[in-house]
GROMACS .gro file of C-alpha atoms in nm:
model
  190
    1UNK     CA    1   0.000   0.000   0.000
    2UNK     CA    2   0.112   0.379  -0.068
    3UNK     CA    3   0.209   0.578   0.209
    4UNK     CA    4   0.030   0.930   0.153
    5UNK     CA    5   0.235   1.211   0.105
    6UNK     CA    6   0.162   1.523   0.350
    7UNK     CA    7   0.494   1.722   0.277
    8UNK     CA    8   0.305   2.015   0.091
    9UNK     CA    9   0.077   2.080   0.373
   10UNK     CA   10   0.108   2.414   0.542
   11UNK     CA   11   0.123   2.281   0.869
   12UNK     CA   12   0.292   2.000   1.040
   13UNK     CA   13   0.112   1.717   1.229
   14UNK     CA   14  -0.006   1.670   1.500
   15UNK     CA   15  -0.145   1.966   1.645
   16UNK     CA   16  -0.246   1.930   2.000
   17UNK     CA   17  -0.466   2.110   2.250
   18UNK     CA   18  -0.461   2.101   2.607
   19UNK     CA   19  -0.649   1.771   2.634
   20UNK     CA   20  -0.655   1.624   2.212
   21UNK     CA   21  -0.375   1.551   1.975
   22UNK     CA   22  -0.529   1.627   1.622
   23UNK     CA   23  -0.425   1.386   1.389
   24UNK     CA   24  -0.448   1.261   1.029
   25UNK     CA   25  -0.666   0.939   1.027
   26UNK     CA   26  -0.505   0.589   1.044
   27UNK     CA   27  -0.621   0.258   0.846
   28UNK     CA   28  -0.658   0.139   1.183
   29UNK     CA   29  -0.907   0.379   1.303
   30UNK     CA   30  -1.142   0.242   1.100
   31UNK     CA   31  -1.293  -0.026   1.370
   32UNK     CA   32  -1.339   0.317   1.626
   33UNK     CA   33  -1.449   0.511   1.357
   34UNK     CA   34  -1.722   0.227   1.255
   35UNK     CA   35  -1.809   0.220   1.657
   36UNK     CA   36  -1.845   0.564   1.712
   37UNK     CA   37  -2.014   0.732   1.372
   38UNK     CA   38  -2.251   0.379   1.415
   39UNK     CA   39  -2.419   0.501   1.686
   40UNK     CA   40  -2.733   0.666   1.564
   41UNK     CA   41  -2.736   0.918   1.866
   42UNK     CA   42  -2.382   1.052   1.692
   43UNK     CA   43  -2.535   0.986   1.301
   44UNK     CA   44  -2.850   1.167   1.335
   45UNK     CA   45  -2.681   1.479   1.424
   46UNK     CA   46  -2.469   1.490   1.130
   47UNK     CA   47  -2.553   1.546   0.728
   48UNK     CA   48  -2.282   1.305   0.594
   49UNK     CA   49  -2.288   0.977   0.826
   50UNK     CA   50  -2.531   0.730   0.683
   51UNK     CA   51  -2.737   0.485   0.926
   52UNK     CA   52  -2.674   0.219   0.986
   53UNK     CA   53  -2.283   0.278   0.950
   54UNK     CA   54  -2.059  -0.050   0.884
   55UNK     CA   55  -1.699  -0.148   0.901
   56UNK     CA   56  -1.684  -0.148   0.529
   57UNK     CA   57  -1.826   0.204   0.520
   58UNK     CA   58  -1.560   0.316   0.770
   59UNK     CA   59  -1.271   0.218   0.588
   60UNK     CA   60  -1.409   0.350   0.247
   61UNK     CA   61  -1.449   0.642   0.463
   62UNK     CA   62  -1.104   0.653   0.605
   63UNK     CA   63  -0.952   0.567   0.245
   64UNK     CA   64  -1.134   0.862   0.121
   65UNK     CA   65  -1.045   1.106   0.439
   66UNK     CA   66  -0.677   1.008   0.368
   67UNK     CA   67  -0.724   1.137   0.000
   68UNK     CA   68  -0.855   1.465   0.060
   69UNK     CA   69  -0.638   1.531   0.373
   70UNK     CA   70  -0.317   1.458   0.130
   71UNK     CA   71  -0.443   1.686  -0.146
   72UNK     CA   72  -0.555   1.936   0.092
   73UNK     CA   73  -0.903   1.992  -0.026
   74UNK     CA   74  -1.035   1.904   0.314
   75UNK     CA   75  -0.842   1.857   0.594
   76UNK     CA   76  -0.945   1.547   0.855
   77UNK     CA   77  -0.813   1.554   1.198
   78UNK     CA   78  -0.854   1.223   1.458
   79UNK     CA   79  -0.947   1.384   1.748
   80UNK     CA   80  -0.722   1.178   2.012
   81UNK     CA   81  -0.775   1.206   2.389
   82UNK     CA   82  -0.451   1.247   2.536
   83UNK     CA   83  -0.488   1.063   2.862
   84UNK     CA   84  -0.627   0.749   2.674
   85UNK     CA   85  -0.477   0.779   2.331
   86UNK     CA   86  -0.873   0.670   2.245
   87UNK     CA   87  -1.015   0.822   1.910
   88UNK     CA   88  -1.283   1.018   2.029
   89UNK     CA   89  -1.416   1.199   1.721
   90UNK     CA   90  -1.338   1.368   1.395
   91UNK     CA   91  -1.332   1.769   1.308
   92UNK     CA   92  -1.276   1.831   0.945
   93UNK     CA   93  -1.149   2.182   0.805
   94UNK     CA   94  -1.292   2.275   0.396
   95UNK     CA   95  -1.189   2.562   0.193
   96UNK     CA   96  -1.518   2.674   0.031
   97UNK     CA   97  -1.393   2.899  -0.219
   98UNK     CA   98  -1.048   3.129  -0.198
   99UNK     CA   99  -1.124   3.280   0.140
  100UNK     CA  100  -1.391   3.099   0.341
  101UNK     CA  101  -1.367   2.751   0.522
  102UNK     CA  102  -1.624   2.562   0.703
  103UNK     CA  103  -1.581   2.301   0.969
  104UNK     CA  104  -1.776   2.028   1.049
  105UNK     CA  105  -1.717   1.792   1.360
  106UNK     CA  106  -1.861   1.460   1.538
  107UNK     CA  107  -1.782   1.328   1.913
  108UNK     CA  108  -1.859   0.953   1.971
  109UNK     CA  109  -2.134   0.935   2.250
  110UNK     CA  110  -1.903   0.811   2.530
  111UNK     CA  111  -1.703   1.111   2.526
  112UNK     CA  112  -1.945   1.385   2.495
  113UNK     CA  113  -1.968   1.655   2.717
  114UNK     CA  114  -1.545   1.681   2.832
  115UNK     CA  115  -1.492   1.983   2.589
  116UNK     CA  116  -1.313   1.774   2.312
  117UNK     CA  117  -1.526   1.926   2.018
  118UNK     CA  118  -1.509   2.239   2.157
  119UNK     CA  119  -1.111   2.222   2.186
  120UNK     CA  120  -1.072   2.038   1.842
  121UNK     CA  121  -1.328   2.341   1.663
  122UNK     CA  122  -1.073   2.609   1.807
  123UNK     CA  123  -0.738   2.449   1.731
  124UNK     CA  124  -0.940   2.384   1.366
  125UNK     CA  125  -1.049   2.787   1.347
  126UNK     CA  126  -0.687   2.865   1.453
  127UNK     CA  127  -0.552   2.687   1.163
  128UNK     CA  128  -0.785   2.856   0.873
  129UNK     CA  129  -0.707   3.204   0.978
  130UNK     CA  130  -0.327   3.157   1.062
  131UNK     CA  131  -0.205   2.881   0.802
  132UNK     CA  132  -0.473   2.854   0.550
  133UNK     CA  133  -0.580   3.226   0.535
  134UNK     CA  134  -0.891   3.208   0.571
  135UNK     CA  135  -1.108   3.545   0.620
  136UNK     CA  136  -1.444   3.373   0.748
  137UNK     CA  137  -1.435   3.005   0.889
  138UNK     CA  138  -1.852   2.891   0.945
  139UNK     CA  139  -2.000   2.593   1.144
  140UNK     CA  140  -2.325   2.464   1.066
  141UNK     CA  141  -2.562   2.243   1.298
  142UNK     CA  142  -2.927   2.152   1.372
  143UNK     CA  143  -3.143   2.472   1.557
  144UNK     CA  144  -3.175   2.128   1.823
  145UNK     CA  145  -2.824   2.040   1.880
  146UNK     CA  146  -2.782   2.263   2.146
  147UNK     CA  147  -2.408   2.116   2.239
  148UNK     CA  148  -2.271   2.188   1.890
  149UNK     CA  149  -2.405   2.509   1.842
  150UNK     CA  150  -2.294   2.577   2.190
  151UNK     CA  151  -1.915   2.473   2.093
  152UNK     CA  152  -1.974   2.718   1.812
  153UNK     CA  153  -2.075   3.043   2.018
  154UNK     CA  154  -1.756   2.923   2.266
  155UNK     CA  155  -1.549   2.928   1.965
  156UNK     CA  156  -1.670   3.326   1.888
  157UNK     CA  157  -1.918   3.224   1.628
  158UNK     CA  158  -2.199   3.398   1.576
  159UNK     CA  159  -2.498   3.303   1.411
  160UNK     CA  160  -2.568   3.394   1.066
  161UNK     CA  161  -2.876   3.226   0.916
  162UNK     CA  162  -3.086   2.914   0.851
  163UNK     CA  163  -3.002   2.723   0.584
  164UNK     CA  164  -3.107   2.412   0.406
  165UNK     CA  165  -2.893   2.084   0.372
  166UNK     CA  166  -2.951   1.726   0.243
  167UNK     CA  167  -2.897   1.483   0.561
  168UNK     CA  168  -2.733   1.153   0.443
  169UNK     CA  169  -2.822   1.007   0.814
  170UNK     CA  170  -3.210   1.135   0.810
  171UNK     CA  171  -3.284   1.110   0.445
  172UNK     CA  172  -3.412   1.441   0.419
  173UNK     CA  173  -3.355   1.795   0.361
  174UNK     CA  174  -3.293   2.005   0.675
  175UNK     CA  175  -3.323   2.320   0.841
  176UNK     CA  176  -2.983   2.406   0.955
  177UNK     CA  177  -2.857   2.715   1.200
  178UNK     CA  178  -2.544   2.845   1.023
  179UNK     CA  179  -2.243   3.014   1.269
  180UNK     CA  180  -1.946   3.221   1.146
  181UNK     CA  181  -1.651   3.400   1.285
  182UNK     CA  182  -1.492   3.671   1.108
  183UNK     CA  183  -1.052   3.662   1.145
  184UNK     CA  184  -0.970   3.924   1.342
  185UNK     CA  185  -0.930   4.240   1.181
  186UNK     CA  186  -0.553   4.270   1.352
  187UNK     CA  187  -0.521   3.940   1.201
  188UNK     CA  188  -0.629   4.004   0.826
  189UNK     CA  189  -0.422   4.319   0.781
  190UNK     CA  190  -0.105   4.086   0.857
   0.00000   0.00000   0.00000
């Protein structure tokens, strides 16, 4: 098997936050990955994690994660609790268009409510505005997931608007609360 390349990215892994080492996915997160994004308390929050969620789905997914990350059109980050070395989620980080990025994030039901997304979404809003450039980074979630839209106002995001999105997991079209922050103004004259 080929070994991805990540030399051109513009920023070395891992990063790491007080409690998470964000990483590039593994082949051999796939069995996690298949545990956690199974779980239709984690699925039905999301727009891109089909129910029910197999092994064979994880490692296409993984496969595919490892793609994008190495030709940085979407950056995936293992979010990796540092006391258990556990996988514990996934944030992702997309350029949409030459000066906006959006990311998106998940937390496996057993380790909800520590502050890993909410330390994983701010390491990931870092990184567009100091490495990648970004001017806006956005966030969008259900108007009912109160704990991601609360990681989002932690982060500084504000919200912008409702918006409509196809939901892989719920087979439908949804009504979705989208959150932005804005890089600092000392930042974007840099």
């Amino acid at each position: 098997m080929r070994r991805r390349q990540t030399a051109t990215l513009p920023f070395r892994p891992p990063l790491r936050s007080e409690q998470l080492v964000l990483r590039p996915l593994e082949r051999t997160d796939a069995p996690k990955v298949a545990a956690l994004a199974g779980d239709w308390e984690v699925a039905r929050w999301t727009l891109d994690i089909p129910h029910p969620y197999d092994m064979t789905m994880a490692r296409d997914f993984v496969a595919w994660a490892q793609d994008e990350f190495s030709s940085q059109r979407r950056i995936f980050l293992g979010m990796v609790a540092r006391a258990s070395g556990d996988l514990v989620g996934i944030i992702s980080l997309t350029r949409n268009g030459t000066d906006e990025g959006e990311i998106g994030y998940w937390v496996g039901r057993p380790y909800q409510g520590k502050g890993y997304a909410r330390e994983a979404a701010a390491v990931a809003i870092k990184l567009g505005f100091e490495v990648m450039a970004l001017r806006r980074v956005v966030a969008a979630c259900m108007p009912d997931n109160e704990p991601s839209w609360r990681v989002m106002e932690h982060c500084g995001m504000t919200y912008v608007e409702a918006i409509q999105r196809w939901s892989i997991a719920r087979r439908a079209t949804f009504d979705l609360s989208l959150y932005a922050i804005d890089r600092p103004a000392e930042e974007a004259n840099t």
